[in-house]
Short mmCIF file of C-alpha atoms and ligand atoms in Angstrom, two decimals:
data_model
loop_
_atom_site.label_atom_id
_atom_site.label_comp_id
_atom_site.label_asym_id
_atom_site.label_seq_id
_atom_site.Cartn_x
_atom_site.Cartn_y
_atom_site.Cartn_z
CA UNK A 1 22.77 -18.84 -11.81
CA UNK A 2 21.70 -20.36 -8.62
CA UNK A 3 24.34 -22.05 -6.38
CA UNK A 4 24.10 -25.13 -6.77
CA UNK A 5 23.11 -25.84 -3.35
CA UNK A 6 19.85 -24.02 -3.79
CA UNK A 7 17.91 -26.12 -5.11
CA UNK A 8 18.48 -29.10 -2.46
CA UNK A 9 15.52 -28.73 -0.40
CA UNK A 10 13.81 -30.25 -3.91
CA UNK A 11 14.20 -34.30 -3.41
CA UNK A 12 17.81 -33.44 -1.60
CA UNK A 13 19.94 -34.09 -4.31
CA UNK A 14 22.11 -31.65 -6.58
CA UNK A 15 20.69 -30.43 -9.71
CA UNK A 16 22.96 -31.06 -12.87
CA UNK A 17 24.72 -28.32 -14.31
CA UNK A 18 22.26 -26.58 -16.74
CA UNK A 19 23.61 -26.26 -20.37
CA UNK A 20 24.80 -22.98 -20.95
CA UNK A 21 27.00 -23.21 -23.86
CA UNK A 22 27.96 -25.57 -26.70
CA UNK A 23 31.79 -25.56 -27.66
CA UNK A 24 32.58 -21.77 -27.69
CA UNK A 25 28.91 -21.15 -28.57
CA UNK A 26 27.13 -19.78 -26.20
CA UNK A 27 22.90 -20.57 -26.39
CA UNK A 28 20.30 -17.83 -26.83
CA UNK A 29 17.93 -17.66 -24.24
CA UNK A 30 15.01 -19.24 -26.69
CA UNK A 31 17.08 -22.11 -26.44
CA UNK A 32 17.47 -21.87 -22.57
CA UNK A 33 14.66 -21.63 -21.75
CA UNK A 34 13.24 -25.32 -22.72
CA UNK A 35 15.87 -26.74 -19.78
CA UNK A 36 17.91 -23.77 -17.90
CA UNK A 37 17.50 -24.86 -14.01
CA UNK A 38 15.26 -27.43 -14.30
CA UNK A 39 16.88 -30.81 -13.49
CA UNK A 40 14.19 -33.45 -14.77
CA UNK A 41 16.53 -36.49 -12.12
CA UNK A 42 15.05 -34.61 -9.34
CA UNK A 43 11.51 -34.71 -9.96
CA UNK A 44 10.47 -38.57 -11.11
CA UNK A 45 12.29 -37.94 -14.89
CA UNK A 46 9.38 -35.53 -15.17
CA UNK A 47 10.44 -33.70 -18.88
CA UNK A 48 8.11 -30.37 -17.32
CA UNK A 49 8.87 -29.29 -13.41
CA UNK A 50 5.60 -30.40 -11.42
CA UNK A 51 4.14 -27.59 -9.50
CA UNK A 52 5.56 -27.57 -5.67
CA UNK A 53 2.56 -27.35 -3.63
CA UNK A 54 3.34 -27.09 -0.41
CA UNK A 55 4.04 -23.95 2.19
CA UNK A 56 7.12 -25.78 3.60
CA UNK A 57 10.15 -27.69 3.19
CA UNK A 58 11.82 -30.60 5.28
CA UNK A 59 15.32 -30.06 6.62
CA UNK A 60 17.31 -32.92 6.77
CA UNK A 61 18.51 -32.20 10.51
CA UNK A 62 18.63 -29.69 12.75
CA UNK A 63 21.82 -28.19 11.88
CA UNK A 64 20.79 -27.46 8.03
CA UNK A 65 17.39 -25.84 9.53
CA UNK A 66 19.89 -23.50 11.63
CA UNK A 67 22.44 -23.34 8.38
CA UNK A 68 19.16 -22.11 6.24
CA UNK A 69 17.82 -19.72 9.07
CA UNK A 70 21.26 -17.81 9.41
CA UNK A 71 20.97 -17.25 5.92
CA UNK A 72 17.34 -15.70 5.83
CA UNK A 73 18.21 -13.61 8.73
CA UNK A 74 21.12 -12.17 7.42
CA UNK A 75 23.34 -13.69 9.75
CA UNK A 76 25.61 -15.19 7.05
CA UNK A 77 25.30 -13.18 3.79
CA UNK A 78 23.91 -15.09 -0.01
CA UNK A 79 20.21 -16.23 1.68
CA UNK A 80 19.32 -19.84 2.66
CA UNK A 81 21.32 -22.24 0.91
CA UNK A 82 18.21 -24.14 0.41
CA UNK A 83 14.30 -24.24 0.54
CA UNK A 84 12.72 -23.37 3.82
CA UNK A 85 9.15 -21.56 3.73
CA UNK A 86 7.46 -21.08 0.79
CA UNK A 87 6.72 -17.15 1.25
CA UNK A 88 10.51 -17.36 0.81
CA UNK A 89 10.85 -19.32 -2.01
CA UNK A 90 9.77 -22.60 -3.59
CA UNK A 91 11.13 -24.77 -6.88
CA UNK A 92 8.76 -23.60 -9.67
CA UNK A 93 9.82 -19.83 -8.64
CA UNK A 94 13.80 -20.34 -8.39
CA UNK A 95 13.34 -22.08 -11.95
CA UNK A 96 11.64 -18.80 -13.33
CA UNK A 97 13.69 -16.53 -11.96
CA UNK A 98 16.90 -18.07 -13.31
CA UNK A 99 15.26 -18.19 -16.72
CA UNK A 100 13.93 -14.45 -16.65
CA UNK A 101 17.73 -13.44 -15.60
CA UNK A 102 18.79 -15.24 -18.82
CA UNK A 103 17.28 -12.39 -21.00
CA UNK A 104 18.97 -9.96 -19.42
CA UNK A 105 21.93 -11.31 -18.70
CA UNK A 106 21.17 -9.85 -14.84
CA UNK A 107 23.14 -11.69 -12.54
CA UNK A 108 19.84 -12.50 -10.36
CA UNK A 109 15.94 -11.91 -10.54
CA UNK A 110 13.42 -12.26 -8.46
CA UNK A 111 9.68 -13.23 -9.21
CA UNK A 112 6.79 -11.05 -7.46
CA UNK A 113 2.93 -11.69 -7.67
CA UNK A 114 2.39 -8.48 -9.25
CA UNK A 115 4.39 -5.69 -11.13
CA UNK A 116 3.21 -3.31 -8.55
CA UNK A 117 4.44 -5.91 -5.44
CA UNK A 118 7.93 -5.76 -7.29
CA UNK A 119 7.89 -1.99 -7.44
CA UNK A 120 6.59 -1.55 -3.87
CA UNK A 121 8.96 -4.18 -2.62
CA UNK A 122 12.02 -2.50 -4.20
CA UNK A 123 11.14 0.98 -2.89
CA UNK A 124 10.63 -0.61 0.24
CA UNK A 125 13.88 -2.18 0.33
CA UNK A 126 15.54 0.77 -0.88
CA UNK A 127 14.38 4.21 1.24
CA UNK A 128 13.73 5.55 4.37
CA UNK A 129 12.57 8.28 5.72
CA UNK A 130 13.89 11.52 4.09
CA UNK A 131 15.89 10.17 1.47
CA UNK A 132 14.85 11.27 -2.31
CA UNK A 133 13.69 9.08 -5.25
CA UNK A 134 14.82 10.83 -8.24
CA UNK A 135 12.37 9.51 -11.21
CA UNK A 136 11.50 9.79 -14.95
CA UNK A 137 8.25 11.27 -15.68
CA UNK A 138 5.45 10.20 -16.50
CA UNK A 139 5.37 6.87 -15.13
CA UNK A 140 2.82 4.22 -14.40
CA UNK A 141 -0.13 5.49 -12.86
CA UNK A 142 -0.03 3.08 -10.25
CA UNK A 143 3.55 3.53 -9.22
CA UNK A 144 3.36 7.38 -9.53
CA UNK A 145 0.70 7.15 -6.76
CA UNK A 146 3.12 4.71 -5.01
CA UNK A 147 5.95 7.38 -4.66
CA UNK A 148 3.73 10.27 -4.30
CA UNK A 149 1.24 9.52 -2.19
CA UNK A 150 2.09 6.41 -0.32
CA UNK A 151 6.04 6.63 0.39
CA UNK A 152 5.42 10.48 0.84
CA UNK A 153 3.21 9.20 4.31
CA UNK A 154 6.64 7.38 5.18
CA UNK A 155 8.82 10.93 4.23
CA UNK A 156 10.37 10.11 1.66
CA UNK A 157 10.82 12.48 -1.33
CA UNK A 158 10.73 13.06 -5.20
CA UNK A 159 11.94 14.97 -7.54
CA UNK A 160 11.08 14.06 -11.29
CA UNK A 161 12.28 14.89 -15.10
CA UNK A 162 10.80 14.51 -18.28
CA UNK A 163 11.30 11.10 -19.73
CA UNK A 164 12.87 12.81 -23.09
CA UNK A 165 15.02 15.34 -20.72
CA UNK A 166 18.95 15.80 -22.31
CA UNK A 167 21.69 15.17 -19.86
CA UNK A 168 21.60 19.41 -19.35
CA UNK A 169 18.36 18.37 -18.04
CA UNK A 170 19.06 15.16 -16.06
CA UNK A 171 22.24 16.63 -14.71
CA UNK A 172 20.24 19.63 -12.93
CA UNK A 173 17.35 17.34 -11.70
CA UNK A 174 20.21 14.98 -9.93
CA UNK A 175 22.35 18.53 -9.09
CA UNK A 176 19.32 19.53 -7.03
CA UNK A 177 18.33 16.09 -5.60
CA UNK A 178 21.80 15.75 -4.27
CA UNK A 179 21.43 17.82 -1.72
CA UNK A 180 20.00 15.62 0.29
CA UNK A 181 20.10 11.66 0.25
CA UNK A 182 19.05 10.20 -3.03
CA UNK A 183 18.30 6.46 -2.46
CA UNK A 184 17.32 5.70 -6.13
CA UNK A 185 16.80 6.98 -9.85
CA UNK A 186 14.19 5.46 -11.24
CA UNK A 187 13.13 5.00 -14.89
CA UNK A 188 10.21 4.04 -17.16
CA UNK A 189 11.28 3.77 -20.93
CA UNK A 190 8.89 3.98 -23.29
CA UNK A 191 6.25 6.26 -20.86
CA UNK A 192 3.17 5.76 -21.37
CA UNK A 193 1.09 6.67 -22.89
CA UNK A 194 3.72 9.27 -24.44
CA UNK A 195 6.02 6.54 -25.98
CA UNK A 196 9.11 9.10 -24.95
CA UNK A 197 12.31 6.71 -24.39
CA UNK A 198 14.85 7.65 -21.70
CA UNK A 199 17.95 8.26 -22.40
CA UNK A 200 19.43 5.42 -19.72
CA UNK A 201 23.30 6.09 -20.98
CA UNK A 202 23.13 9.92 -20.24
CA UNK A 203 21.33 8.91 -16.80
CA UNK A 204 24.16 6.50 -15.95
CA UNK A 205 26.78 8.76 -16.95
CA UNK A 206 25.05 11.71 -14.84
CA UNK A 207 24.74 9.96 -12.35
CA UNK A 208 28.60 8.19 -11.93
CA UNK A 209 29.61 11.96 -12.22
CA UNK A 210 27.33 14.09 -9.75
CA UNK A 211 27.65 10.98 -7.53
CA UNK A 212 31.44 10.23 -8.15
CA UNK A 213 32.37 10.79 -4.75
CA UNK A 214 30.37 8.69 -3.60
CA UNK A 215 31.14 5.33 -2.39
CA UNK A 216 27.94 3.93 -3.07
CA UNK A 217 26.08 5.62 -5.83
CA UNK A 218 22.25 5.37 -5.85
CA UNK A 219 21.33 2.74 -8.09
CA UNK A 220 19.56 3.35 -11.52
CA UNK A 221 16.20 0.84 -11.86
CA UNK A 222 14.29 1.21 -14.67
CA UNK A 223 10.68 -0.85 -15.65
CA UNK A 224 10.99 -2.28 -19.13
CA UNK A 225 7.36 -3.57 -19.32
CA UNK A 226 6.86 -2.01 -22.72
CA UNK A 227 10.11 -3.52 -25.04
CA UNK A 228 11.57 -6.08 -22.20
CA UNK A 229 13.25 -8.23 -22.45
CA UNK A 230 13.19 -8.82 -26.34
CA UNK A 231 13.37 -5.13 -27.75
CA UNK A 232 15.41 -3.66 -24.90
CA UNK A 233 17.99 -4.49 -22.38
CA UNK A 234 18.83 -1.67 -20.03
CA UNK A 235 21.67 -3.46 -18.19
CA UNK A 236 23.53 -2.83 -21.26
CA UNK A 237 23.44 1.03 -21.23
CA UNK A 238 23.89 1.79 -18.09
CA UNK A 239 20.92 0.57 -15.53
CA UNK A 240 21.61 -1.41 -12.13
CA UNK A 241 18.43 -3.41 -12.08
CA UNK A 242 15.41 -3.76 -14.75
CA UNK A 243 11.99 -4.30 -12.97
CA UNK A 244 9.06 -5.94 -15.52
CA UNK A 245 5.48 -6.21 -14.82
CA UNK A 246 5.32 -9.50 -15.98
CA UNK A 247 1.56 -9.69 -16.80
CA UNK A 248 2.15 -8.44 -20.29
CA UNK A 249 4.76 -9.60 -22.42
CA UNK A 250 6.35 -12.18 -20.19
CA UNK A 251 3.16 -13.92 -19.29
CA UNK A 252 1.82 -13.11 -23.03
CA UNK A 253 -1.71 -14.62 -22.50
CA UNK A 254 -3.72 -12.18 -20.60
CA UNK A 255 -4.28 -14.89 -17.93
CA UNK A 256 -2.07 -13.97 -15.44
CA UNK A 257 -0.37 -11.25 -13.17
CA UNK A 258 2.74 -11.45 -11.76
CA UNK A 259 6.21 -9.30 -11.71
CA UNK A 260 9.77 -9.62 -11.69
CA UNK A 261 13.13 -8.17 -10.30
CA UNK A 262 16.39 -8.18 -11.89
CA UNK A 263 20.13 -6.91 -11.37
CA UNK A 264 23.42 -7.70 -9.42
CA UNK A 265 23.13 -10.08 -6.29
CA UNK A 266 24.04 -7.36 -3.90
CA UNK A 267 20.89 -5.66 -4.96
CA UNK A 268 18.72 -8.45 -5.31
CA UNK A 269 20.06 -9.83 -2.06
CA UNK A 270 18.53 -6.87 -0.91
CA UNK A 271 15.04 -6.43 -2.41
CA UNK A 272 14.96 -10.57 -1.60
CA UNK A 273 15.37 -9.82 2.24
CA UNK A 274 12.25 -7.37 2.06
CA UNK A 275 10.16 -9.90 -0.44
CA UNK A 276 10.98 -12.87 2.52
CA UNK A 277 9.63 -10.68 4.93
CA UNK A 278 6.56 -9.11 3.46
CA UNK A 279 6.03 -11.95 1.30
CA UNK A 280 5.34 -10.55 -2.33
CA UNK A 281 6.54 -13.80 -4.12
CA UNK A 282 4.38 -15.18 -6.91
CA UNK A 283 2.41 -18.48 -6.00
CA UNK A 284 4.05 -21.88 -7.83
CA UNK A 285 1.32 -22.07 -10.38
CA UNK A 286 1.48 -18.51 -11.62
CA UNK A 287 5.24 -19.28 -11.70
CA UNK A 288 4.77 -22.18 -14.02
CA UNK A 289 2.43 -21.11 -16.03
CA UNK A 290 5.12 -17.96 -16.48
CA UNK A 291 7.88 -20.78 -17.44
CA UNK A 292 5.30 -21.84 -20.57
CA UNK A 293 5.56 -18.76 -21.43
CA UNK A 294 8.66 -17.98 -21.26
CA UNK A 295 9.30 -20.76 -24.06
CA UNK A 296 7.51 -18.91 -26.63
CA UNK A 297 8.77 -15.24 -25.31
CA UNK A 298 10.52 -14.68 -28.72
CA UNK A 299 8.06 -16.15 -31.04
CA UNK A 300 5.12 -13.94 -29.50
CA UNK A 301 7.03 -10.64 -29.29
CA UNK A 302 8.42 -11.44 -32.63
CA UNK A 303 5.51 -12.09 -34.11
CA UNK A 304 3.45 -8.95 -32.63
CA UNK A 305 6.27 -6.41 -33.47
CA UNK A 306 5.98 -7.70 -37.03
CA UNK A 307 2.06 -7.53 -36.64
CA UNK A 308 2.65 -3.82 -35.22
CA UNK A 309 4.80 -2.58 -38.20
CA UNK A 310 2.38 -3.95 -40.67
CA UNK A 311 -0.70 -2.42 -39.07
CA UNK A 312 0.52 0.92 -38.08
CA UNK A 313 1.74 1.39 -41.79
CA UNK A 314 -1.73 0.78 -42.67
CA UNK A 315 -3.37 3.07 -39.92
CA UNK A 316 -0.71 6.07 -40.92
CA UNK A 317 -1.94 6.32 -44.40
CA UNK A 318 -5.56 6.11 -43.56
CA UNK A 319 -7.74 9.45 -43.89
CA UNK A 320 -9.17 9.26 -40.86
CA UNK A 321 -6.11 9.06 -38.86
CA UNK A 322 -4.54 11.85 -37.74
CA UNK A 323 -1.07 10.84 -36.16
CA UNK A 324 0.23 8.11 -34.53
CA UNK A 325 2.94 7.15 -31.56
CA UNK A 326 5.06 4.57 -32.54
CA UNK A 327 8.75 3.84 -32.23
CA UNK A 328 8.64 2.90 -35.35
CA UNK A 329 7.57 6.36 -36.72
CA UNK A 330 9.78 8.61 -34.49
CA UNK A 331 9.57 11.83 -35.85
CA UNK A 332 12.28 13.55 -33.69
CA UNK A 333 15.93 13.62 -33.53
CA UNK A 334 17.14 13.33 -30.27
CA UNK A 335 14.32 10.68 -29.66
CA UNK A 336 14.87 8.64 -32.63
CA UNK A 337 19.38 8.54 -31.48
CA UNK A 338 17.98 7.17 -27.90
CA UNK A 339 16.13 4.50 -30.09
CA UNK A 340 19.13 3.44 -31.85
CA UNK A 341 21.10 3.35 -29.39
CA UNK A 342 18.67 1.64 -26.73
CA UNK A 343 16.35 -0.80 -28.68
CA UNK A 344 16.37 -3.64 -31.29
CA UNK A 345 13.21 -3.25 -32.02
CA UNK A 346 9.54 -0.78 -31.82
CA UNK A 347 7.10 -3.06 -29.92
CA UNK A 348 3.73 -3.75 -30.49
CA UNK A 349 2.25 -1.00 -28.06
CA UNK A 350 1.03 2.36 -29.52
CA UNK A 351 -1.13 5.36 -30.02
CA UNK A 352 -3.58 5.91 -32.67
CA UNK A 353 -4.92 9.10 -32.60
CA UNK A 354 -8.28 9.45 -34.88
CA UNK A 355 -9.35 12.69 -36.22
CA UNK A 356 -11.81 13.98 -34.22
CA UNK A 357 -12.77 13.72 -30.03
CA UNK A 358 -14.08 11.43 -27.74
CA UNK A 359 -17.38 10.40 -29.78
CA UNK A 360 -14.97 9.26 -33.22
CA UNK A 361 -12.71 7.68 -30.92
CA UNK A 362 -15.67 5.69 -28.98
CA UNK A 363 -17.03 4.83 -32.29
CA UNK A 364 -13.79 3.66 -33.86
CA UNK A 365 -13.56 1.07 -30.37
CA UNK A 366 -17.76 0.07 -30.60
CA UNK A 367 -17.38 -1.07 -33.79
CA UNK A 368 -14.09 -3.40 -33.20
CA UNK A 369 -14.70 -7.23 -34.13
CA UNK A 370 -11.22 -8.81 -33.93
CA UNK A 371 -9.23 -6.49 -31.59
CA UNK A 372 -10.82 -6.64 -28.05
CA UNK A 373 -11.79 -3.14 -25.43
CA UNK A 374 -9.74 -3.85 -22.45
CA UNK A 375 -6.45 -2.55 -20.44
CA UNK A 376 -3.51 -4.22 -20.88
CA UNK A 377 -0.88 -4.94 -22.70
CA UNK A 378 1.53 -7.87 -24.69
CA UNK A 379 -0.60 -10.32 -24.37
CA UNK A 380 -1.69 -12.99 -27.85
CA UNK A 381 -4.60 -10.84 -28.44
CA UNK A 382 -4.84 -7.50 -29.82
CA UNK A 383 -6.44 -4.89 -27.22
CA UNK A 384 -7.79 -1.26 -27.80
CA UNK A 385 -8.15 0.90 -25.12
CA UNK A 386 -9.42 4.98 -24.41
CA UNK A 387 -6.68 6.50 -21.91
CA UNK A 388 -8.07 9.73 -21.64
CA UNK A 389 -11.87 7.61 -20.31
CA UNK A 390 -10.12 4.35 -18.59
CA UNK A 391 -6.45 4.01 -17.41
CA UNK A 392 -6.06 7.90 -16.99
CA UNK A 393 -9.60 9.22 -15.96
CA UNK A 394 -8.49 10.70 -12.66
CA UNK A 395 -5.47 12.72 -14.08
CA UNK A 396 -6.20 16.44 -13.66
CA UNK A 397 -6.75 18.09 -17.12
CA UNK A 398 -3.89 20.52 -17.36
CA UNK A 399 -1.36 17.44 -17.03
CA UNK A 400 -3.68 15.24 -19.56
CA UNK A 401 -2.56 17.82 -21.92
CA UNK A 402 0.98 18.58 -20.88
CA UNK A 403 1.23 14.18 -21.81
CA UNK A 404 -1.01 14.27 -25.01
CA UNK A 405 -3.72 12.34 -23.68
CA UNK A 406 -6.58 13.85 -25.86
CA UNK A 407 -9.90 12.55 -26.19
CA UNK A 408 -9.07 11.19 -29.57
CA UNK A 409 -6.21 9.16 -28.31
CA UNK A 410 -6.82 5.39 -28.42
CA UNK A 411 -4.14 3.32 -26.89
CA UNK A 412 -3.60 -0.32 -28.95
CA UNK A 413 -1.40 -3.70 -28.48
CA UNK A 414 -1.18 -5.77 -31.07
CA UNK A 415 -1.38 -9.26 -30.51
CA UNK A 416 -0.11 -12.52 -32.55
CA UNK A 417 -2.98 -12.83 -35.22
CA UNK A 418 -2.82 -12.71 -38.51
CA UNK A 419 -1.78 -8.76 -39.75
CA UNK A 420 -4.39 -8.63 -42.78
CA UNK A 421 -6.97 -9.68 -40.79
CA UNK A 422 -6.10 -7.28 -38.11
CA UNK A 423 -5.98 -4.77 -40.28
CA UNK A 424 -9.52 -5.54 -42.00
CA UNK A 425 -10.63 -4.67 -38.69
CA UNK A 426 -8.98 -1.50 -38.24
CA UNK A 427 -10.54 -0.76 -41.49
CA UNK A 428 -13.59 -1.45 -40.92
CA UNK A 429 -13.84 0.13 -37.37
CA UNK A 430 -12.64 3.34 -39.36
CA UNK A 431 -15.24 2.99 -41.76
CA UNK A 432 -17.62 3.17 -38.84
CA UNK A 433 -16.36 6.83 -37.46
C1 PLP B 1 1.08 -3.07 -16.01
C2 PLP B 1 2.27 -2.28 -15.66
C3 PLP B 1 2.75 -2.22 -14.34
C4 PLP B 1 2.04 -2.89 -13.19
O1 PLP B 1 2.06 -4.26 -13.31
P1 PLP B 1 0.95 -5.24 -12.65
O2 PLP B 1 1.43 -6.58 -13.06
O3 PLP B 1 -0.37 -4.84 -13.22
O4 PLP B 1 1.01 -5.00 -11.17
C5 PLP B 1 3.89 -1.49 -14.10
N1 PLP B 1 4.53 -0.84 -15.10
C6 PLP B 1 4.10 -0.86 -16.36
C7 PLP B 1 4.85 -0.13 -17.41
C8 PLP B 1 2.96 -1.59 -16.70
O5 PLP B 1 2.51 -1.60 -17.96
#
């Protein structure tokens, strides 16, 4: 929830209270999100928010302009009480971010221009020199280079565990790190392209007790690109702030990249201080184009995990399949109690592995007419992708292996279409091995 003074700079009036709950009942965020923070008396009776462009805001006097500047400084703590400089903030991004905090239930979020800007601007808020990042492995290609290469330049240090590890294992990983300063554990749940979940309550509860002296405990972020916000909320089981790339699901048409922020206001009030000073906010029409979305967040991700269980029945039974790596079809123990107690549902992201090698799997993606060859994920159109040839060319062969990323391993999202048709293409493309 903003205060409601945030939102001044707009036409200088007060926003009405958004409509949270009805009676006792409290409204889903599919409901929320046709209204939550928008007040339509401040912009003309518009029913939609306009897009704000413009790179500044007027104060009304003087002293407001010094009232806003103590709070972007820091000198008086909670950020300006109102809209100053739009690498700071503006009106269509303080309406998204109070609607992505919805899902989540997250106290605050913050809107980025990329997943990658909201990952580097939260390490960047959170280390310095020497201090450890403890993380889940593997992660994201891009933010494994991120803490490796780049923050390793600046000194600061890693130390990773298996995304599947037990609490044995994630208690000896966090045993060793805390020897020195660990500034933050950080999570990826489903990896990719392994599909192994984390197990965020045995992370949480590691860390409150190899940290329990501590008076401030190194937060737990996690990115929940892959099941967030519909199949999975980590705030639940134990995480301090969720971090989305917001190109996929969230933005859900493939025509836009963005990211997003969530968690308590002290952290946020952190990572928000670094964003206003290197600027990594999302630009007004990206933002609005992310509140469209947002209003049919449920409907797509419903629809496409209801696609994905249709489809991925059909591709296990086929004879030229040979496995598949899908929450749905978890085939071990441990992993399949961290998916009942973490997520509502399997997403529509998965592996298909073909019998065969590279050639079967190039042929099976040639000869797709529906479902189109790109990168990416969660968007309204199915994509097929080759990790082992595209998103994961450069990894060194030995840990290619150690991950499962053969040459016959084709990497899918299913989109919103129709499932029979989808899977006449699948079919089809088969055929064609
Ligand atoms: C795509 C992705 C990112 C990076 O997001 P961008 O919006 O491309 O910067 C980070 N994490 C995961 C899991 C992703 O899928």
């Amino acid at each position: 929830m903003p205060d409601e003074a945030e939102m001044t700079g707009v036409e200088g009036g007060t926003p009405a209270k958004s409509l949270e709950k009805i009676g006792d009942r409290k409204l889903k965020p599919s409901t929320m999100m046709m209204g939550h923070g928008f007040d339509p008396a401040l912009s003309e009776g518009a029913l939609k928010p306009p897009i704000f462009l413009t790179s500044t805001f007027v104060f009304p006097n003087a002293a407001a302009g010094k009232r806003h500047f103590e709070g972007v400084t820091g000198k008086r703590p909670g950020g300006a009480d109102g809209l100053v400089y739009s690498r700071f903030n503006g009106p269509n991004q303080e309406i998204l971010e109070d609607r992505l905090a919805v899902w989540d239930e997250a106290e605050d979020a913050l809107a980025f221009s990329s997943g990658m800007s909201a990952i580097a601007t939260l390490f960047l808020a959170m280390t310095k020199p020497g201090d450890t990042i403890v993380h889940s492995g593997p992660l994201y290609a891009a933010t494994e280079t991120l803490i490796g290469r780049i923050l390793g330049k600046f000194g600061v240090k890693w130390l990773d565990f298996p995304a599947g590890a037990t609490r044995e294992e994630i208690d000896a990983v966090l045993t060793e790190a805390s020897a020195g300063h660990v500034a933050l554990i950080y999570l990826e749940s489903p990896a990719n392209p392994t599909n192994a979940l984390v197990d965020v309550e045995a992370v949480r509860a590691s860390r409150d007790a190899i940290f329990a002296d501590m008076d401030v405990k190194p937060p737990i972020a996690i990115d929940n690109t892959f099941l967030g916000p519909l199949w999975s909320q980590p705030l639940k089981h134990g995480a301090d702030i969720v971090v989305y790339s917001l190109t996929k699901y969230a933005g859900g048409h493939s025509d836009l990249v963005a990211g997003g922020v969530l968690g308590t206001k002290e952290h946020i009030n952190t990572i928000r201080s670094m964003r206003n000073t290197i600027g990594t906010i999302c630009d007004p029409n990206t933002a609005w184009m992310l509140l469209r979305s947002l209003e049919t967040l449920e409907l797509r991700m419903s629809r496409a995990g209801e696609n994905a269980i249709k489809v991925c029945k059909f591709l296990r039974e086929h004879p030229k399949v040979d496995s598949m790596g899908y929450l749905g079809f978890i085939t071990d123990a441990r992993q399949q109690d961290i998916y009942d107690r973490h997520c509502t549902g399997a997403g529509s992201t998965f592996s298909l592995l073909v019998k065969g090698g590279e050639a079967e799997a190039f042929r099976f993606l040639d000869a797709l007419r529906i479902a189109k060859l790109a990168v990416s994920l969660g968007g309204t159109e199915t994509l097929a992708s080759h990790p082992a040839a595209m998103t994961h060319l450069s990894v060194p062969q030995e840990r290619k292996t150690a991950l499962g990323i053969t040459d016959n391993l084709v990497r899918i999202s299913i989109g919103v279409e129709d499932a029979d048709d989808l899977i006449a293409d699948f079919d089809q493309a088969l055929a064609a091995i």
